[in-house]
């Protein structure tokens, strides 16, 4: 009897192990079928601006793939130290990420180093706003922000009473200057007397400096404040001063601290790039590209204008927006001069992407201080 029980126990254990082994294999296979995508963020995902907009695109991407893609992310990574970017990326790779997405310009050199390393040839790298890439595993992406910036300039030009517009800007660098210039040209298209005053804070993300720069511009008589910086600080400053604000990155119309003055924002919809790109990666058909999304793609846009924007202003914006989407109008077209008198765009000319990204300075009517 004891011998029989021993044999029976051995059979039960054997079947138990077999069942457990089968379950583990199934779970492992399911895990292998999920693509992990790692995101490196310069700020926090609830910063009310830049990083939150990035993360909303990430969440929309993950939701679209219904469990087939898992997003992993690391917040508050400095873009001033290449080693911090390399460490963040390798940590994500160690967690099983096969795609790494760097979402700040300053992450470029760290990602470039990894992408061109023999150790990471099987990892795909995507970089927002940079200009480096390769032919195998490193691409970049950005958007035609000159389009929504021009539209917000129209709003500011038509609504200002002082004809002085304030612009809180990160760096005197091409990406930022494109936006300042497009905003200025939009304002000038409806108000020839308008001037744009720019204060550079020499940082993408610094809530204190952003707020201080906005206060400085308000003290100079600017009655509408806009920004190319990451937080809601400039919008809060405008609201507290009883002036209008045009944000950046997100629709902040529901943010209590700014809703009394908020008009609209140039916005990003990063999922419009991420979803088709990840689909190609999963299908094995992806090749590195330098993507430049437009309003026609839905990648960039302006947030719905609030009720503070008069009906005639909204109608003007919608008219110009439709012409941009159809290709009938481009912000950088016709005779345009830098503020030092040099020609940026000649009469009858329309700048292409390469020419736009060669901009080095501010247009006539805009002045900047560091």
Short mmCIF file of C-alpha atoms in Angstrom, two decimals:
data_model
loop_
_atom_site.label_atom_id
_atom_site.label_comp_id
_atom_site.label_asym_id
_atom_site.label_seq_id
_atom_site.Cartn_x
_atom_site.Cartn_y
_atom_site.Cartn_z
CA UNK A 1 0.00 0.00 0.00
CA UNK A 2 2.83 2.42 0.88
CA UNK A 3 4.50 1.63 -2.43
CA UNK A 4 1.26 2.36 -4.29
CA UNK A 5 0.82 5.69 -2.49
CA UNK A 6 4.41 6.68 -3.27
CA UNK A 7 3.88 5.97 -6.96
CA UNK A 8 0.59 7.90 -6.92
CA UNK A 9 2.26 10.88 -5.21
CA UNK A 10 5.07 10.88 -7.75
CA UNK A 11 2.55 10.91 -10.61
CA UNK A 12 0.62 13.79 -9.06
CA UNK A 13 3.81 15.83 -8.60
CA UNK A 14 4.89 15.10 -12.15
CA UNK A 15 1.57 16.29 -13.55
CA UNK A 16 1.69 19.35 -11.30
CA UNK A 17 5.13 20.35 -12.55
CA UNK A 18 4.06 19.74 -16.11
CA UNK A 19 1.01 21.95 -15.62
CA UNK A 20 3.08 24.66 -14.01
CA UNK A 21 5.66 24.45 -16.76
CA UNK A 22 2.98 24.79 -19.42
CA UNK A 23 1.54 27.88 -17.72
CA UNK A 24 4.93 29.57 -17.44
CA UNK A 25 5.66 28.94 -21.08
CA UNK A 26 2.34 30.49 -22.07
CA UNK A 27 2.95 33.52 -19.88
CA UNK A 28 6.48 33.92 -21.22
CA UNK A 29 5.19 33.75 -24.76
CA UNK A 30 2.55 36.38 -24.01
CA UNK A 31 5.22 38.63 -22.48
CA UNK A 32 7.43 38.16 -25.53
CA UNK A 33 4.57 39.32 -27.74
CA UNK A 34 4.41 42.68 -25.95
CA UNK A 35 6.69 45.39 -27.32
CA UNK A 36 8.16 47.55 -24.58
CA UNK A 37 8.79 51.17 -25.56
CA UNK A 38 10.90 53.30 -23.23
CA UNK A 39 10.40 57.08 -22.95
CA UNK A 40 12.90 59.54 -21.48
CA UNK A 41 11.29 62.73 -20.18
CA UNK A 42 12.96 65.99 -19.20
CA UNK A 43 10.21 66.89 -16.74
CA UNK A 44 7.35 65.27 -14.84
CA UNK A 45 4.30 63.81 -16.56
CA UNK A 46 1.99 66.22 -14.72
CA UNK A 47 3.95 69.44 -15.35
CA UNK A 48 0.95 71.05 -17.06
CA UNK A 49 2.95 71.59 -20.23
CA UNK A 50 5.67 70.02 -22.33
CA UNK A 51 6.24 66.64 -20.67
CA UNK A 52 2.56 66.17 -19.93
CA UNK A 53 1.84 66.68 -23.65
CA UNK A 54 4.52 64.14 -24.49
CA UNK A 55 3.06 61.65 -22.03
CA UNK A 56 -0.49 62.11 -23.26
CA UNK A 57 0.77 60.98 -26.66
CA UNK A 58 2.44 58.00 -25.00
CA UNK A 59 -0.78 57.03 -23.21
CA UNK A 60 -2.81 57.36 -26.42
CA UNK A 61 -0.28 55.15 -28.23
CA UNK A 62 -0.39 52.48 -25.54
CA UNK A 63 -4.19 52.52 -25.52
CA UNK A 64 -4.32 52.14 -29.30
CA UNK A 65 -2.33 48.90 -29.26
CA UNK A 66 -4.61 47.26 -26.67
CA UNK A 67 -1.99 45.43 -24.64
CA UNK A 68 0.43 44.68 -27.46
CA UNK A 69 2.64 47.65 -26.52
CA UNK A 70 3.75 48.61 -23.03
CA UNK A 71 5.18 52.07 -22.30
CA UNK A 72 7.91 52.42 -19.68
CA UNK A 73 9.20 55.85 -18.80
CA UNK A 74 11.70 57.77 -16.73
CA UNK A 75 10.91 61.32 -15.64
CA UNK A 76 13.06 64.34 -14.77
CA UNK A 77 16.15 63.35 -16.72
CA UNK A 78 18.62 66.22 -17.18
CA UNK A 79 19.35 67.21 -20.76
CA UNK A 80 22.53 68.98 -19.69
CA UNK A 81 24.48 65.78 -18.97
CA UNK A 82 24.94 63.14 -21.66
CA UNK A 83 25.72 60.49 -19.07
CA UNK A 84 22.28 61.01 -17.47
CA UNK A 85 20.62 60.29 -20.81
CA UNK A 86 22.79 57.23 -21.44
CA UNK A 87 22.02 55.91 -17.96
CA UNK A 88 18.27 56.45 -18.39
CA UNK A 89 18.26 54.75 -21.79
CA UNK A 90 20.30 51.74 -20.68
CA UNK A 91 18.08 51.34 -17.61
CA UNK A 92 15.06 51.17 -19.89
CA UNK A 93 16.81 48.70 -22.18
CA UNK A 94 17.64 46.55 -19.15
CA UNK A 95 13.91 46.51 -18.38
CA UNK A 96 13.29 44.96 -21.80
CA UNK A 97 12.57 48.01 -23.93
CA UNK A 98 13.29 47.45 -27.61
CA UNK A 99 12.46 51.03 -28.61
CA UNK A 100 13.85 54.11 -26.84
CA UNK A 101 12.24 57.53 -27.32
CA UNK A 102 14.11 60.65 -26.17
CA UNK A 103 11.79 63.63 -25.89
CA UNK A 104 14.15 66.59 -25.46
CA UNK A 105 16.68 68.18 -27.80
CA UNK A 106 19.47 67.80 -25.23
CA UNK A 107 19.08 64.01 -25.25
CA UNK A 108 20.41 63.84 -28.82
CA UNK A 109 24.11 63.13 -28.27
CA UNK A 110 23.49 60.43 -25.67
CA UNK A 111 21.03 58.61 -27.93
CA UNK A 112 23.34 59.01 -30.91
CA UNK A 113 26.17 57.38 -28.95
CA UNK A 114 24.02 54.39 -28.02
CA UNK A 115 22.43 53.99 -31.45
CA UNK A 116 25.84 53.76 -33.08
CA UNK A 117 27.24 51.36 -30.51
CA UNK A 118 27.65 47.70 -31.46
CA UNK A 119 25.98 46.78 -28.16
CA UNK A 120 22.62 48.28 -29.16
CA UNK A 121 22.24 47.58 -32.87
CA UNK A 122 18.97 45.74 -32.21
CA UNK A 123 17.41 48.66 -30.34
CA UNK A 124 15.40 51.29 -32.21
CA UNK A 125 15.99 54.91 -31.15
CA UNK A 126 13.62 57.83 -31.82
CA UNK A 127 14.49 61.41 -30.93
CA UNK A 128 12.16 64.41 -30.73
CA UNK A 129 13.47 67.74 -32.09
CA UNK A 130 17.01 66.62 -32.91
CA UNK A 131 18.94 66.55 -36.18
CA UNK A 132 21.03 63.40 -35.84
CA UNK A 133 20.04 60.01 -37.23
CA UNK A 134 21.49 57.00 -39.05
CA UNK A 135 20.36 54.54 -41.70
CA UNK A 136 19.71 51.59 -39.42
CA UNK A 137 18.23 52.25 -35.98
CA UNK A 138 18.07 56.00 -35.21
CA UNK A 139 15.41 58.41 -36.49
CA UNK A 140 14.06 61.78 -35.41
CA UNK A 141 10.77 63.63 -35.48
CA UNK A 142 9.33 67.10 -35.00
CA UNK A 143 6.44 69.24 -36.17
CA UNK A 144 5.70 72.36 -38.20
CA UNK A 145 5.06 74.51 -35.15
CA UNK A 146 5.32 77.59 -37.36
CA UNK A 147 1.74 76.84 -38.43
CA UNK A 148 -0.06 77.02 -35.05
CA UNK A 149 2.35 79.72 -33.86
CA UNK A 150 1.32 81.94 -36.78
CA UNK A 151 -2.34 81.39 -35.92
CA UNK A 152 -1.84 82.35 -32.29
CA UNK A 153 -0.04 85.45 -33.53
CA UNK A 154 -3.18 86.43 -35.42
CA UNK A 155 -5.17 86.16 -32.20
CA UNK A 156 -2.67 88.26 -30.27
CA UNK A 157 -2.38 90.87 -33.03
CA UNK A 158 -6.12 91.34 -33.20
CA UNK A 159 -6.71 91.38 -29.43
CA UNK A 160 -3.83 93.47 -28.08
CA UNK A 161 -4.58 96.98 -26.84
CA UNK A 162 -1.00 98.05 -26.13
CA UNK A 163 0.45 96.58 -29.36
CA UNK A 164 3.11 94.98 -27.16
CA UNK A 165 3.23 91.19 -27.03
CA UNK A 166 5.44 89.25 -24.60
CA UNK A 167 7.19 86.01 -25.44
CA UNK A 168 8.94 83.86 -22.81
CA UNK A 169 11.51 81.81 -24.72
CA UNK A 170 13.87 79.02 -23.79
CA UNK A 171 17.02 79.62 -25.87
CA UNK A 172 18.07 81.87 -28.78
CA UNK A 173 18.17 78.74 -30.93
CA UNK A 174 16.60 77.95 -34.30
CA UNK A 175 13.70 75.85 -33.01
CA UNK A 176 12.63 78.64 -30.67
CA UNK A 177 13.27 81.43 -33.18
CA UNK A 178 11.07 79.71 -35.75
CA UNK A 179 8.18 79.93 -33.32
CA UNK A 180 8.87 83.53 -32.30
CA UNK A 181 9.11 84.61 -35.92
CA UNK A 182 5.96 82.78 -36.99
CA UNK A 183 4.05 84.29 -34.06
CA UNK A 184 5.34 87.76 -34.96
CA UNK A 185 4.44 87.38 -38.63
CA UNK A 186 0.95 86.21 -37.72
CA UNK A 187 0.44 89.22 -35.47
CA UNK A 188 1.82 91.60 -38.11
CA UNK A 189 -0.51 90.15 -40.75
CA UNK A 190 -3.45 91.71 -38.90
CA UNK A 191 -1.74 94.56 -37.03
CA UNK A 192 1.20 96.37 -38.61
CA UNK A 193 1.93 98.30 -35.40
CA UNK A 194 2.49 95.30 -33.16
CA UNK A 195 5.87 94.54 -31.58
CA UNK A 196 7.01 91.33 -29.91
CA UNK A 197 9.31 91.49 -26.91
CA UNK A 198 11.23 88.29 -26.11
CA UNK A 199 12.94 87.30 -22.87
CA UNK A 200 15.17 84.20 -23.05
CA UNK A 201 15.50 82.15 -19.86
CA UNK A 202 18.23 79.80 -21.19
CA UNK A 203 16.39 76.73 -19.98
CA UNK A 204 13.59 74.54 -21.34
CA UNK A 205 12.17 73.85 -17.90
CA UNK A 206 12.50 76.31 -15.04
CA UNK A 207 9.20 77.35 -13.44
CA UNK A 208 10.76 80.19 -11.46
CA UNK A 209 12.57 81.72 -14.44
CA UNK A 210 9.52 81.31 -16.68
CA UNK A 211 7.35 83.19 -14.22
CA UNK A 212 9.99 85.88 -13.66
CA UNK A 213 10.40 86.45 -17.41
CA UNK A 214 6.66 86.86 -17.83
CA UNK A 215 6.55 89.37 -14.98
CA UNK A 216 9.33 91.33 -16.69
CA UNK A 217 7.40 91.43 -19.96
CA UNK A 218 4.21 92.50 -18.22
CA UNK A 219 6.13 95.33 -16.57
CA UNK A 220 7.18 96.48 -20.05
CA UNK A 221 3.53 96.94 -21.03
CA UNK A 222 2.88 93.65 -22.81
CA UNK A 223 -0.80 92.76 -22.51
CA UNK A 224 -0.65 89.27 -24.04
CA UNK A 225 1.94 86.71 -22.93
CA UNK A 226 2.93 83.60 -24.82
CA UNK A 227 5.77 81.15 -24.40
CA UNK A 228 8.17 78.53 -25.66
CA UNK A 229 8.91 77.03 -22.26
CA UNK A 230 7.60 74.01 -20.44
CA UNK A 231 5.32 75.05 -17.56
CA UNK A 232 2.24 77.17 -16.98
CA UNK A 233 4.26 79.82 -15.12
CA UNK A 234 3.93 82.54 -17.80
CA UNK A 235 0.19 81.91 -18.10
CA UNK A 236 -0.26 82.18 -14.34
CA UNK A 237 1.66 85.47 -14.31
CA UNK A 238 -0.59 86.87 -17.05
CA UNK A 239 -3.75 85.75 -15.25
CA UNK A 240 -2.67 87.35 -12.00
CA UNK A 241 -1.91 90.60 -13.82
CA UNK A 242 -5.31 90.59 -15.52
CA UNK A 243 -3.80 90.10 -18.99
CA UNK A 244 -4.31 87.48 -21.68
CA UNK A 245 -2.21 84.32 -22.08
CA UNK A 246 -1.48 81.98 -24.97
CA UNK A 247 -0.01 78.74 -23.68
CA UNK A 248 2.03 75.99 -25.27
CA UNK A 249 1.88 72.20 -25.60
CA UNK A 250 -1.54 71.58 -24.02
CA UNK A 251 -5.10 72.84 -23.89
CA UNK A 252 -5.05 74.53 -20.47
CA UNK A 253 -8.56 75.95 -20.63
CA UNK A 254 -9.59 73.87 -17.60
CA UNK A 255 -6.60 74.85 -15.45
CA UNK A 256 -8.10 76.96 -12.67
CA UNK A 257 -5.05 79.21 -12.22
CA UNK A 258 -5.08 80.39 -15.85
CA UNK A 259 -8.63 79.97 -17.16
CA UNK A 260 -9.50 83.65 -16.57
CA UNK A 261 -6.94 84.75 -19.16
CA UNK A 262 -6.25 81.70 -21.34
CA UNK A 263 -6.97 82.08 -25.08
CA UNK A 264 -5.50 78.96 -26.74
CA UNK A 265 -2.20 77.09 -27.23
CA UNK A 266 -0.16 75.58 -30.02
CA UNK A 267 -0.54 71.87 -29.25
CA UNK A 268 1.16 68.56 -29.99
CA UNK A 269 -0.46 65.21 -30.73
CA UNK A 270 2.52 62.89 -30.48
CA UNK A 271 0.45 59.76 -30.98
CA UNK A 272 0.03 60.80 -34.62
CA UNK A 273 3.71 59.99 -35.08
CA UNK A 274 4.12 57.25 -32.49
CA UNK A 275 1.29 54.95 -33.59
CA UNK A 276 2.24 54.50 -37.27
CA UNK A 277 5.94 54.36 -36.36
CA UNK A 278 5.46 51.62 -33.77
CA UNK A 279 3.23 49.74 -36.22
CA UNK A 280 6.09 49.73 -38.73
CA UNK A 281 8.59 48.63 -36.09
CA UNK A 282 6.32 45.73 -35.06
CA UNK A 283 5.87 44.75 -38.71
CA UNK A 284 9.61 44.90 -39.37
CA UNK A 285 9.17 47.52 -42.10
CA UNK A 286 10.48 50.60 -40.24
CA UNK A 287 13.46 52.51 -41.56
CA UNK A 288 14.83 55.67 -39.90
CA UNK A 289 13.29 58.92 -41.08
CA UNK A 290 13.25 62.60 -40.18
CA UNK A 291 9.53 63.16 -39.72
CA UNK A 292 8.01 66.66 -39.84
CA UNK A 293 4.35 66.57 -38.87
CA UNK A 294 1.91 69.30 -39.92
CA UNK A 295 -1.61 70.43 -39.13
CA UNK A 296 -2.76 68.43 -42.15
CA UNK A 297 -1.34 65.33 -40.41
CA UNK A 298 -2.99 66.30 -37.13
CA UNK A 299 0.39 66.24 -35.42
CA UNK A 300 0.35 69.96 -34.53
CA UNK A 301 -2.67 72.17 -34.03
CA UNK A 302 -4.07 74.92 -31.84
CA UNK A 303 -6.28 74.14 -28.89
CA UNK A 304 -9.93 75.19 -29.18
CA UNK A 305 -10.11 78.94 -28.71
CA UNK A 306 -11.89 79.97 -25.53
CA UNK A 307 -14.85 82.32 -25.29
CA UNK A 308 -12.42 85.13 -24.50
CA UNK A 309 -11.49 85.17 -28.20
CA UNK A 310 -14.04 87.30 -30.13
CA UNK A 311 -16.03 85.65 -32.91
CA UNK A 312 -14.40 87.71 -35.68
CA UNK A 313 -10.93 86.72 -34.46
CA UNK A 314 -11.90 83.06 -34.35
CA UNK A 315 -13.28 83.29 -37.89
CA UNK A 316 -10.04 84.83 -39.16
CA UNK A 317 -7.97 82.10 -37.52
CA UNK A 318 -10.14 79.32 -38.95
CA UNK A 319 -9.89 80.83 -42.43
CA UNK A 320 -6.08 80.96 -42.36
CA UNK A 321 -5.87 77.52 -40.75
CA UNK A 322 -7.90 76.01 -43.61
CA UNK A 323 -5.53 77.59 -46.13
CA UNK A 324 -2.53 76.14 -44.28
CA UNK A 325 -4.03 72.66 -44.24
CA UNK A 326 -4.85 72.81 -47.94
CA UNK A 327 -1.33 74.00 -48.75
CA UNK A 328 -2.58 77.34 -50.08
CA UNK A 329 -0.66 79.34 -47.46
CA UNK A 330 2.64 78.99 -45.59
CA UNK A 331 3.73 81.24 -42.68
CA UNK A 332 7.18 81.82 -44.12
CA UNK A 333 6.26 83.17 -47.52
CA UNK A 334 6.60 86.53 -49.23
CA UNK A 335 8.96 89.35 -48.35
CA UNK A 336 10.33 88.91 -44.80
CA UNK A 337 13.27 90.67 -43.16
CA UNK A 338 15.31 89.96 -40.06
CA UNK A 339 15.37 92.77 -37.50
CA UNK A 340 18.89 93.69 -38.64
CA UNK A 341 17.63 94.37 -42.16
CA UNK A 342 18.87 91.15 -43.79
CA UNK A 343 16.49 89.27 -46.06
CA UNK A 344 14.96 86.10 -44.64
CA UNK A 345 12.47 85.41 -47.44
CA UNK A 346 12.19 87.15 -50.79
CA UNK A 347 9.04 88.37 -52.49
CA UNK A 348 7.33 85.46 -54.22
CA UNK A 349 9.37 82.89 -52.25
CA UNK A 350 8.16 80.25 -49.79
CA UNK A 351 10.72 78.78 -47.43
CA UNK A 352 11.00 74.99 -47.46
CA UNK A 353 11.81 72.93 -44.38
CA UNK A 354 15.57 73.23 -44.84
CA UNK A 355 15.38 77.02 -45.18
CA UNK A 356 13.09 77.32 -42.16
CA UNK A 357 15.55 75.31 -40.08
CA UNK A 358 18.35 77.60 -41.21
CA UNK A 359 16.71 80.58 -39.48
CA UNK A 360 19.19 82.39 -37.27
CA UNK A 361 17.70 85.49 -35.72
CA UNK A 362 14.43 87.33 -35.17
CA UNK A 363 12.30 89.01 -37.78
CA UNK A 364 11.63 92.74 -37.97
CA UNK A 365 9.28 93.70 -35.16
CA UNK A 366 10.67 91.20 -32.66
CA UNK A 367 13.48 91.91 -30.19
CA UNK A 368 15.04 89.62 -27.63
CA UNK A 369 16.96 89.95 -24.37
CA UNK A 370 18.87 87.24 -22.51
#
